[in-house]
Short mmCIF file of C-alpha atoms and ligand atoms in Angstrom, two decimals:
data_model
loop_
_atom_site.label_atom_id
_atom_site.label_comp_id
_atom_site.label_asym_id
_atom_site.label_seq_id
_atom_site.Cartn_x
_atom_site.Cartn_y
_atom_site.Cartn_z
CA UNK A 345 0.00 0.00 0.00
CA UNK A 346 1.35 3.45 -0.91
CA UNK A 347 -0.06 6.55 0.69
CA UNK A 348 0.72 10.11 -0.27
CA UNK A 349 -0.07 13.11 1.91
CA UNK A 350 -1.41 16.32 0.41
CA UNK A 351 1.17 19.09 0.53
CA UNK A 352 -1.23 21.88 1.45
CA UNK A 353 -2.84 20.01 4.38
CA UNK A 354 0.43 18.69 5.85
CA UNK A 355 1.66 20.63 8.82
CA UNK A 356 3.99 19.88 11.71
CA UNK A 357 7.43 18.44 12.36
CA UNK A 358 7.45 14.90 13.71
CA UNK A 359 10.52 13.62 15.57
CA UNK A 360 11.09 9.87 15.85
CA UNK A 361 12.32 9.14 19.37
CA UNK A 362 14.63 6.15 19.40
CA UNK A 363 14.19 4.20 22.58
CA UNK A 364 15.73 0.95 23.82
CA UNK A 365 15.50 -0.66 27.27
CA UNK A 366 14.26 2.50 29.00
CA UNK A 367 16.98 4.62 27.42
CA UNK A 368 16.35 7.33 24.88
CA UNK A 369 18.98 7.67 22.18
CA UNK A 370 20.65 11.14 22.54
CA UNK A 371 20.09 11.89 18.85
CA UNK A 372 16.35 12.16 19.66
CA UNK A 373 16.91 15.29 21.79
CA UNK A 374 19.21 16.76 19.14
CA UNK A 375 16.46 16.27 16.53
CA UNK A 376 13.95 17.82 18.90
CA UNK A 377 16.20 20.90 19.19
CA UNK A 378 16.41 21.16 15.40
CA UNK A 379 12.65 20.58 15.01
CA UNK A 380 12.03 23.48 17.40
CA UNK A 381 14.39 25.80 15.49
CA UNK A 382 12.67 24.90 12.20
CA UNK A 383 9.20 25.25 13.74
CA UNK A 384 10.04 28.79 14.83
CA UNK A 385 10.65 29.61 11.17
CA UNK A 386 7.75 27.69 9.63
CA UNK A 387 5.28 28.25 12.45
CA UNK A 388 4.40 24.57 12.75
CA UNK A 389 3.87 22.41 15.83
CA UNK A 390 6.42 19.78 16.90
CA UNK A 391 5.32 16.18 17.52
CA UNK A 392 7.08 13.11 18.91
CA UNK A 393 6.53 9.44 18.14
CA UNK A 394 8.13 6.60 20.10
CA UNK A 395 7.75 2.83 19.95
CA UNK A 396 9.01 0.14 22.32
CA UNK A 397 8.59 -1.71 25.57
CA UNK A 398 7.52 0.45 28.50
CA UNK A 399 7.54 3.42 26.15
CA UNK A 400 5.57 5.61 28.55
CA UNK A 401 8.76 6.33 30.53
CA UNK A 402 9.51 8.87 27.81
CA UNK A 403 6.72 11.01 29.25
CA UNK A 404 8.95 12.26 32.07
CA UNK A 405 11.88 12.90 29.77
CA UNK A 406 9.74 15.14 27.54
CA UNK A 407 8.79 17.53 30.34
CA UNK A 408 9.84 21.09 29.51
CA UNK A 409 10.28 20.46 25.78
CA UNK A 410 8.26 22.38 23.16
CA UNK A 411 6.15 19.44 21.99
CA UNK A 412 2.45 19.65 21.07
CA UNK A 413 1.64 15.93 21.18
CA UNK A 414 3.58 12.72 21.79
CA UNK A 415 2.40 9.39 20.33
CA UNK A 416 3.44 6.21 22.12
CA UNK A 417 3.15 2.69 20.72
CA UNK A 418 3.80 -0.10 23.21
CA UNK A 419 5.33 -3.31 21.88
CA UNK A 420 7.37 -6.16 23.36
CA UNK A 421 9.33 -6.43 20.15
CA UNK A 422 12.83 -5.11 19.90
CA UNK A 423 13.30 -2.99 16.79
CA UNK A 424 11.68 -4.74 13.84
CA UNK A 425 11.41 -2.39 10.87
CA UNK A 426 8.07 -3.68 9.58
CA UNK A 427 6.35 -3.43 12.99
CA UNK A 428 7.86 -0.05 13.85
CA UNK A 429 6.90 1.23 10.40
CA UNK A 430 3.27 0.47 11.31
CA UNK A 431 3.52 2.60 14.45
CA UNK A 432 5.16 5.60 12.78
CA UNK A 433 2.79 5.47 9.79
CA UNK A 434 -0.23 5.27 12.10
CA UNK A 435 1.02 8.45 13.77
CA UNK A 436 1.78 10.13 10.43
CA UNK A 437 -1.71 9.32 9.13
CA UNK A 438 -3.21 10.92 12.23
CA UNK A 439 -1.21 14.15 12.36
CA UNK A 440 -0.19 14.56 8.69
CA UNK A 441 3.17 16.22 9.35
CA UNK A 442 5.04 18.05 6.62
CA UNK A 443 8.40 16.81 7.92
CA UNK A 444 9.65 13.71 9.74
CA UNK A 445 13.11 13.74 11.36
CA UNK A 446 14.78 10.41 12.20
CA UNK A 447 18.23 9.67 13.69
CA UNK A 448 20.92 8.53 11.26
CA UNK A 449 21.46 5.43 13.41
CA UNK A 450 21.30 1.76 12.41
CA UNK A 451 17.63 1.80 13.47
CA UNK A 452 16.83 5.05 11.67
CA UNK A 453 18.54 3.88 8.51
CA UNK A 454 16.36 0.77 8.45
CA UNK A 455 13.15 2.65 9.21
CA UNK A 456 13.31 5.88 7.19
CA UNK A 457 13.60 4.35 3.67
CA UNK A 458 10.62 2.04 4.33
CA UNK A 459 8.51 5.02 5.32
CA UNK A 460 9.65 7.11 2.35
CA UNK A 461 8.64 4.29 -0.01
CA UNK A 462 5.30 3.87 1.78
CA UNK A 463 4.48 7.56 1.28
CA UNK A 464 6.09 7.73 -2.21
CA UNK A 465 8.09 10.71 -1.10
CA UNK A 466 11.67 11.92 -0.71
CA UNK A 467 14.24 11.06 1.94
CA UNK A 468 17.63 12.70 2.41
CA UNK A 469 20.03 10.66 4.55
CA UNK A 470 22.71 12.08 6.86
CA UNK A 471 21.80 15.76 6.53
CA UNK A 472 24.34 18.09 8.11
CA UNK A 473 22.07 21.18 8.05
CA UNK A 474 18.34 21.79 7.73
CA UNK A 475 16.41 24.92 6.84
CA UNK A 476 13.02 26.05 5.53
CA UNK A 477 12.80 27.88 2.19
CA UNK A 478 10.38 30.64 1.14
CA UNK A 479 7.89 28.02 -0.15
CA UNK A 480 7.85 26.20 3.16
CA UNK A 481 9.95 23.29 1.86
CA UNK A 482 12.51 21.64 4.10
CA UNK A 483 15.98 22.39 2.72
CA UNK A 484 18.08 19.32 3.36
CA UNK A 485 21.78 20.06 3.15
CA UNK A 486 24.49 17.40 2.96
CA UNK A 487 27.81 16.73 1.21
CA UNK A 488 27.30 15.10 -2.20
CA UNK A 489 29.37 13.79 -5.12
CA UNK A 490 32.18 12.60 -2.87
CA UNK A 491 31.88 15.70 -0.73
CA UNK A 492 32.87 18.08 -3.52
CA UNK A 493 29.66 20.06 -3.11
CA UNK A 494 27.16 20.77 -0.36
CA UNK A 495 23.85 19.79 -1.99
CA UNK A 496 20.61 21.53 -1.04
CA UNK A 497 17.83 19.01 -1.56
CA UNK A 498 14.09 19.78 -1.45
CA UNK A 499 11.07 17.52 -1.77
CA UNK A 500 8.90 19.93 -3.74
CA UNK A 501 5.64 18.12 -4.34
CA UNK A 502 5.19 15.22 -1.93
CA UNK A 503 4.77 14.96 1.81
CA UNK A 504 6.04 14.13 4.36
CA UNK A 505 9.63 15.20 3.79
CA UNK A 506 11.86 12.60 5.45
CA UNK A 507 15.36 13.45 6.65
CA UNK A 508 17.87 11.54 8.76
CA UNK A 509 20.57 13.28 10.79
CA UNK A 510 23.48 11.63 12.56
CA UNK A 511 24.16 11.94 16.27
CA UNK A 512 26.14 15.02 17.39
CA UNK A 513 25.36 17.02 14.23
CA UNK A 514 22.48 19.10 15.66
CA UNK A 515 22.38 20.82 19.04
CA UNK A 516 19.81 19.80 21.67
CA UNK A 517 17.77 22.50 23.43
CA UNK A 518 17.25 22.94 27.14
CA UNK A 519 13.88 21.77 28.60
CA UNK A 520 12.81 25.23 29.75
CA UNK A 521 9.40 25.44 28.06
CA UNK A 522 6.02 25.22 29.75
CA UNK A 523 4.05 23.24 27.17
CA UNK A 524 1.06 21.19 28.14
CA UNK A 525 2.01 18.12 26.12
CA UNK A 526 -0.82 15.89 24.94
CA UNK A 527 0.03 12.16 25.25
CA UNK A 528 -1.65 9.72 22.90
CA UNK A 529 -1.39 5.95 23.20
CA UNK A 530 -1.50 4.27 19.81
CA UNK A 531 -2.01 0.62 19.08
CA UNK A 532 0.05 -1.75 16.94
CA UNK A 533 -0.89 -4.93 18.79
CA UNK A 534 -2.11 -6.60 15.62
CA UNK A 535 0.96 -5.73 13.57
CA UNK A 536 2.63 -8.91 12.31
CA UNK A 537 6.26 -9.16 11.33
CA UNK A 538 7.59 -11.26 8.48
CA UNK A 539 10.89 -11.36 10.35
CA UNK A 540 11.88 -13.82 13.06
CA UNK A 541 14.34 -12.75 15.74
CA UNK A 542 16.75 -15.62 16.29
CA UNK A 543 19.18 -14.06 18.70
CA UNK A 544 19.96 -10.65 20.18
CA UNK A 545 23.56 -9.75 20.83
CA UNK A 546 24.28 -6.48 22.55
CA UNK A 547 27.13 -4.34 21.27
CA UNK A 548 30.12 -4.12 23.60
CA UNK A 549 30.53 -0.61 24.91
CA UNK A 550 33.80 0.63 23.53
CA UNK A 551 35.72 2.54 26.18
CA UNK A 552 38.23 3.71 23.61
CA UNK A 553 35.58 5.30 21.42
CA UNK A 554 36.51 8.82 20.33
CA UNK A 555 32.83 9.87 20.27
CA UNK A 556 32.54 10.20 24.07
CA UNK A 557 35.82 12.01 24.73
CA UNK A 558 35.70 15.61 25.99
CA UNK A 559 39.09 16.42 24.47
CA UNK A 560 40.36 15.20 21.09
CA UNK A 561 43.82 15.63 19.60
CA UNK A 562 43.49 15.08 15.86
CA UNK A 563 46.26 14.26 13.40
CA UNK A 564 46.11 14.93 9.65
CA UNK A 565 48.33 14.41 6.61
CA UNK A 566 50.57 17.23 7.84
CA UNK A 567 52.18 14.57 10.05
CA UNK A 568 55.18 13.33 8.07
CA UNK A 569 55.97 9.92 9.58
CA UNK A 570 53.96 7.25 11.38
CA UNK A 571 56.30 7.43 14.41
CA UNK A 572 55.46 11.13 14.76
CA UNK A 573 51.95 10.13 15.79
CA UNK A 574 53.42 9.00 19.12
CA UNK A 575 53.91 12.61 20.20
CA UNK A 576 50.27 13.40 19.37
CA UNK A 577 49.06 10.32 21.25
CA UNK A 578 51.21 11.45 24.19
CA UNK A 579 49.73 14.94 24.02
CA UNK A 580 46.20 13.49 24.02
CA UNK A 581 47.07 11.41 27.07
CA UNK A 582 48.60 14.38 28.94
CA UNK A 583 45.46 16.43 28.26
CA UNK A 584 43.23 13.61 29.50
CA UNK A 585 41.71 13.21 26.04
CA UNK A 586 41.84 10.81 23.13
CA UNK A 587 43.69 10.63 19.85
CA UNK A 588 41.84 10.77 16.51
CA UNK A 589 42.72 11.37 12.87
CA UNK A 590 41.50 12.41 9.44
CA UNK A 591 40.85 9.73 6.83
CA UNK A 592 44.14 10.53 5.09
CA UNK A 593 46.01 8.69 7.84
CA UNK A 594 43.55 5.78 7.95
CA UNK A 595 44.18 5.32 4.23
CA UNK A 596 47.94 5.22 4.89
CA UNK A 597 47.30 2.46 7.43
CA UNK A 598 48.74 4.60 10.25
CA UNK A 599 45.47 4.92 12.21
CA UNK A 600 42.28 2.85 12.42
CA UNK A 601 38.75 3.55 11.11
CA UNK A 602 37.61 3.73 14.76
CA UNK A 603 39.88 6.77 15.12
CA UNK A 604 38.59 8.50 11.97
CA UNK A 605 36.48 11.64 12.12
CA UNK A 606 34.22 12.65 9.24
CA UNK A 607 31.55 11.78 6.75
CA UNK A 608 32.66 8.17 6.37
CA UNK A 609 33.96 7.96 9.95
CA UNK A 610 32.73 9.11 13.36
CA UNK A 611 30.73 12.24 14.11
CA UNK A 612 32.14 13.85 17.24
CA UNK A 613 31.43 16.89 19.37
CA UNK A 614 34.05 17.07 22.15
CA UNK A 615 34.35 20.15 24.36
CA UNK A 616 37.78 20.87 22.90
CA UNK A 617 39.41 19.66 19.69
CA UNK A 618 42.99 20.41 18.61
CA UNK A 619 43.81 19.55 15.01
CA UNK A 620 47.38 19.26 13.73
CA UNK A 621 48.02 19.25 9.96
CA UNK A 622 44.36 18.83 9.01
CA UNK A 623 43.26 20.94 6.01
CA UNK A 624 39.51 20.94 6.79
CA UNK A 625 37.87 19.22 3.83
CA UNK A 626 34.06 19.13 3.63
CA UNK A 627 34.15 15.41 4.46
CA UNK A 628 36.25 15.95 7.59
CA UNK A 629 34.20 18.91 8.81
CA UNK A 630 30.93 17.01 8.31
CA UNK A 631 31.97 14.95 11.33
CA UNK A 632 33.06 17.66 13.77
CA UNK A 633 31.83 21.13 12.94
CA UNK A 634 29.52 21.53 15.94
CA UNK A 635 32.54 21.28 18.29
CA UNK A 636 32.37 24.40 20.49
CA UNK A 637 36.14 24.96 20.86
CA UNK A 638 38.34 24.16 17.87
CA UNK A 639 42.05 24.89 17.97
CA UNK A 640 43.65 24.31 14.56
CA UNK A 641 47.37 24.21 13.81
CA UNK A 642 48.29 24.41 10.14
CA UNK A 643 51.20 25.92 8.18
CA UNK A 644 48.87 27.15 5.42
CA UNK A 645 47.17 30.43 6.36
CA UNK A 646 44.43 29.68 3.78
CA UNK A 647 43.57 26.23 5.12
CA UNK A 648 39.78 25.75 5.27
CA UNK A 649 39.92 24.50 8.82
CA UNK A 650 40.68 28.11 9.83
CA UNK A 651 37.20 29.12 8.61
CA UNK A 652 35.61 27.22 11.50
CA UNK A 653 38.47 27.20 14.03
CA UNK A 654 37.88 29.33 17.14
CA UNK A 655 41.65 29.49 17.77
CA UNK A 656 43.51 29.35 14.44
CA UNK A 657 47.26 28.89 14.80
CA UNK A 658 49.28 29.27 11.62
CA UNK A 659 52.40 27.32 12.57
CA UNK A 660 54.37 24.12 12.08
CA UNK A 661 53.05 21.28 14.22
CA UNK A 662 56.63 20.10 14.71
CA UNK A 663 57.39 23.36 16.55
CA UNK A 664 54.19 23.38 18.60
CA UNK A 665 53.66 19.80 19.77
CA UNK A 666 57.05 19.17 21.46
CA UNK A 667 56.77 22.55 23.25
CA UNK A 668 53.26 21.74 24.46
CA UNK A 669 54.35 18.34 25.76
CA UNK A 670 57.35 19.90 27.52
CA UNK A 671 55.15 22.52 29.20
CA UNK A 672 52.45 20.06 30.23
CA UNK A 673 55.06 17.77 31.78
CA UNK A 674 56.61 20.66 33.64
C1 FAD B 1405 33.23 9.80 -0.17
C2 FAD B 1405 34.38 10.36 0.62
C3 FAD B 1405 34.31 10.30 1.99
C4 FAD B 1405 35.34 10.83 2.77
N1 FAD B 1405 35.24 10.77 4.12
C5 FAD B 1405 36.20 11.34 4.87
C6 FAD B 1405 36.11 11.35 6.30
O1 FAD B 1405 35.19 10.79 6.90
N2 FAD B 1405 37.10 11.98 7.00
C7 FAD B 1405 38.18 12.59 6.40
O2 FAD B 1405 39.03 13.15 7.11
N3 FAD B 1405 38.29 12.58 5.06
C8 FAD B 1405 37.35 11.96 4.29
N4 FAD B 1405 37.51 11.93 2.94
C9 FAD B 1405 38.81 12.35 2.39
C10 FAD B 1405 38.96 13.85 2.23
O3 FAD B 1405 38.54 14.23 0.95
C11 FAD B 1405 40.45 14.29 2.40
O4 FAD B 1405 41.27 13.48 1.58
C12 FAD B 1405 40.97 14.20 3.82
O5 FAD B 1405 40.04 14.77 4.72
C13 FAD B 1405 42.28 14.98 3.92
O6 FAD B 1405 42.81 14.82 5.19
P1 FAD B 1405 43.85 15.84 5.78
O7 FAD B 1405 43.19 17.14 6.07
O8 FAD B 1405 44.53 15.15 6.91
O9 FAD B 1405 44.94 15.97 4.62
P2 FAD B 1405 45.24 17.17 3.60
O10 FAD B 1405 43.99 17.66 2.98
O11 FAD B 1405 46.33 16.67 2.71
O12 FAD B 1405 45.79 18.34 4.54
C14 FAD B 1405 47.03 18.30 5.18
C15 FAD B 1405 47.22 19.67 5.82
O13 FAD B 1405 48.39 19.64 6.62
C16 FAD B 1405 48.98 20.93 6.55
N5 FAD B 1405 50.39 20.76 6.95
C17 FAD B 1405 51.39 20.18 6.23
N6 FAD B 1405 52.52 20.15 6.97
C18 FAD B 1405 52.24 20.72 8.16
C19 FAD B 1405 52.98 20.96 9.36
N7 FAD B 1405 54.26 20.60 9.45
N8 FAD B 1405 52.37 21.58 10.40
C20 FAD B 1405 51.06 21.96 10.32
N9 FAD B 1405 50.30 21.74 9.21
C21 FAD B 1405 50.88 21.12 8.16
C22 FAD B 1405 48.79 21.35 5.11
O14 FAD B 1405 48.87 22.77 4.99
C23 FAD B 1405 47.40 20.81 4.82
O15 FAD B 1405 46.41 21.80 5.05
C24 FAD B 1405 36.47 11.40 2.14
C25 FAD B 1405 36.53 11.45 0.76
C26 FAD B 1405 35.50 10.94 0.00
C27 FAD B 1405 35.60 11.01 -1.48
#
């Protein structure tokens, strides 16, 4: 069955809240922040939909957020795309939103395309910016053609407009609003899945993950030899942070994909990032540009990283790093 919503009667921004074992995925609050910013511009209400076991616990977490209504669908099933699709589409059919925002997570990537096909409409994956144009369309911005351009994509004629956004790309908002949120309990009890869950294995939490570190020291192709990375790893350790790199060094085999920041690597938002010999390509910046304090060291005064760096330092990393280490040790 394909359904298509009428453009002129579709209104509202719906945020899919990802929820697993009583924990809400942080990307949900980031999407809520972005939905609010967009709703200020388009003058539309913000809605939430969540599906899972014991889903009503979300009620408390939503207090203070600018949400008109929240739709909850209780199910014992862990994420199964066909069952969850039924819940989200039931909600969409009721509220007829113009836009649906979903996290660019494994779950979101399985769910969003199914919904876009169901509604015969457009989906832009891994948006790095969102806006509303003069015709009320959602402008979905993301790197395209290998990152050589930032494409602005609009779904002109069909609704809803589906977009996924990765974690740490958008900023959450503080729950300081006094909205009287309406809670609606939906029903997907009769939804049948054609999938059979054979086993569930939980991911190991990776203590070395660069995504949770408050401080990141990042190496780029400006580093001349693999052994020189040792001084940057040492600096990261002395600062109580972690070491990361651009893809250039992963491609050389000097660092691992787990350490890579960017479009095809990790999206990060530490409190402080110091980059050494990173030029600041679109693909690299797609994974870190919301970082609130960026210190960039580069010998080229025209390096693009300086456009977003809060503390640009035009210098040779081989002069700076040993001095920093010496001072920190002292
Ligand atoms: C589909 C696709 C996906 C991609 N995904 C990613 C991704 O996720 N992450 C990523 O990083 N890249 C990604 N890339 C690759 C990207 O295009 C660049 O190749 C890469 O980001 C360059 O890394 P870099 O800045 O370290 O190197 P370069 O661009 O070569 O920059 C090196 C910089 O070091 C400076 N420098 C040189 N010597 C010194 C010195 N002694 N001291 C200080 N500065 C110095 C130079 O001035 C220069 O600015 C992707 C590419 C494609 C096509």
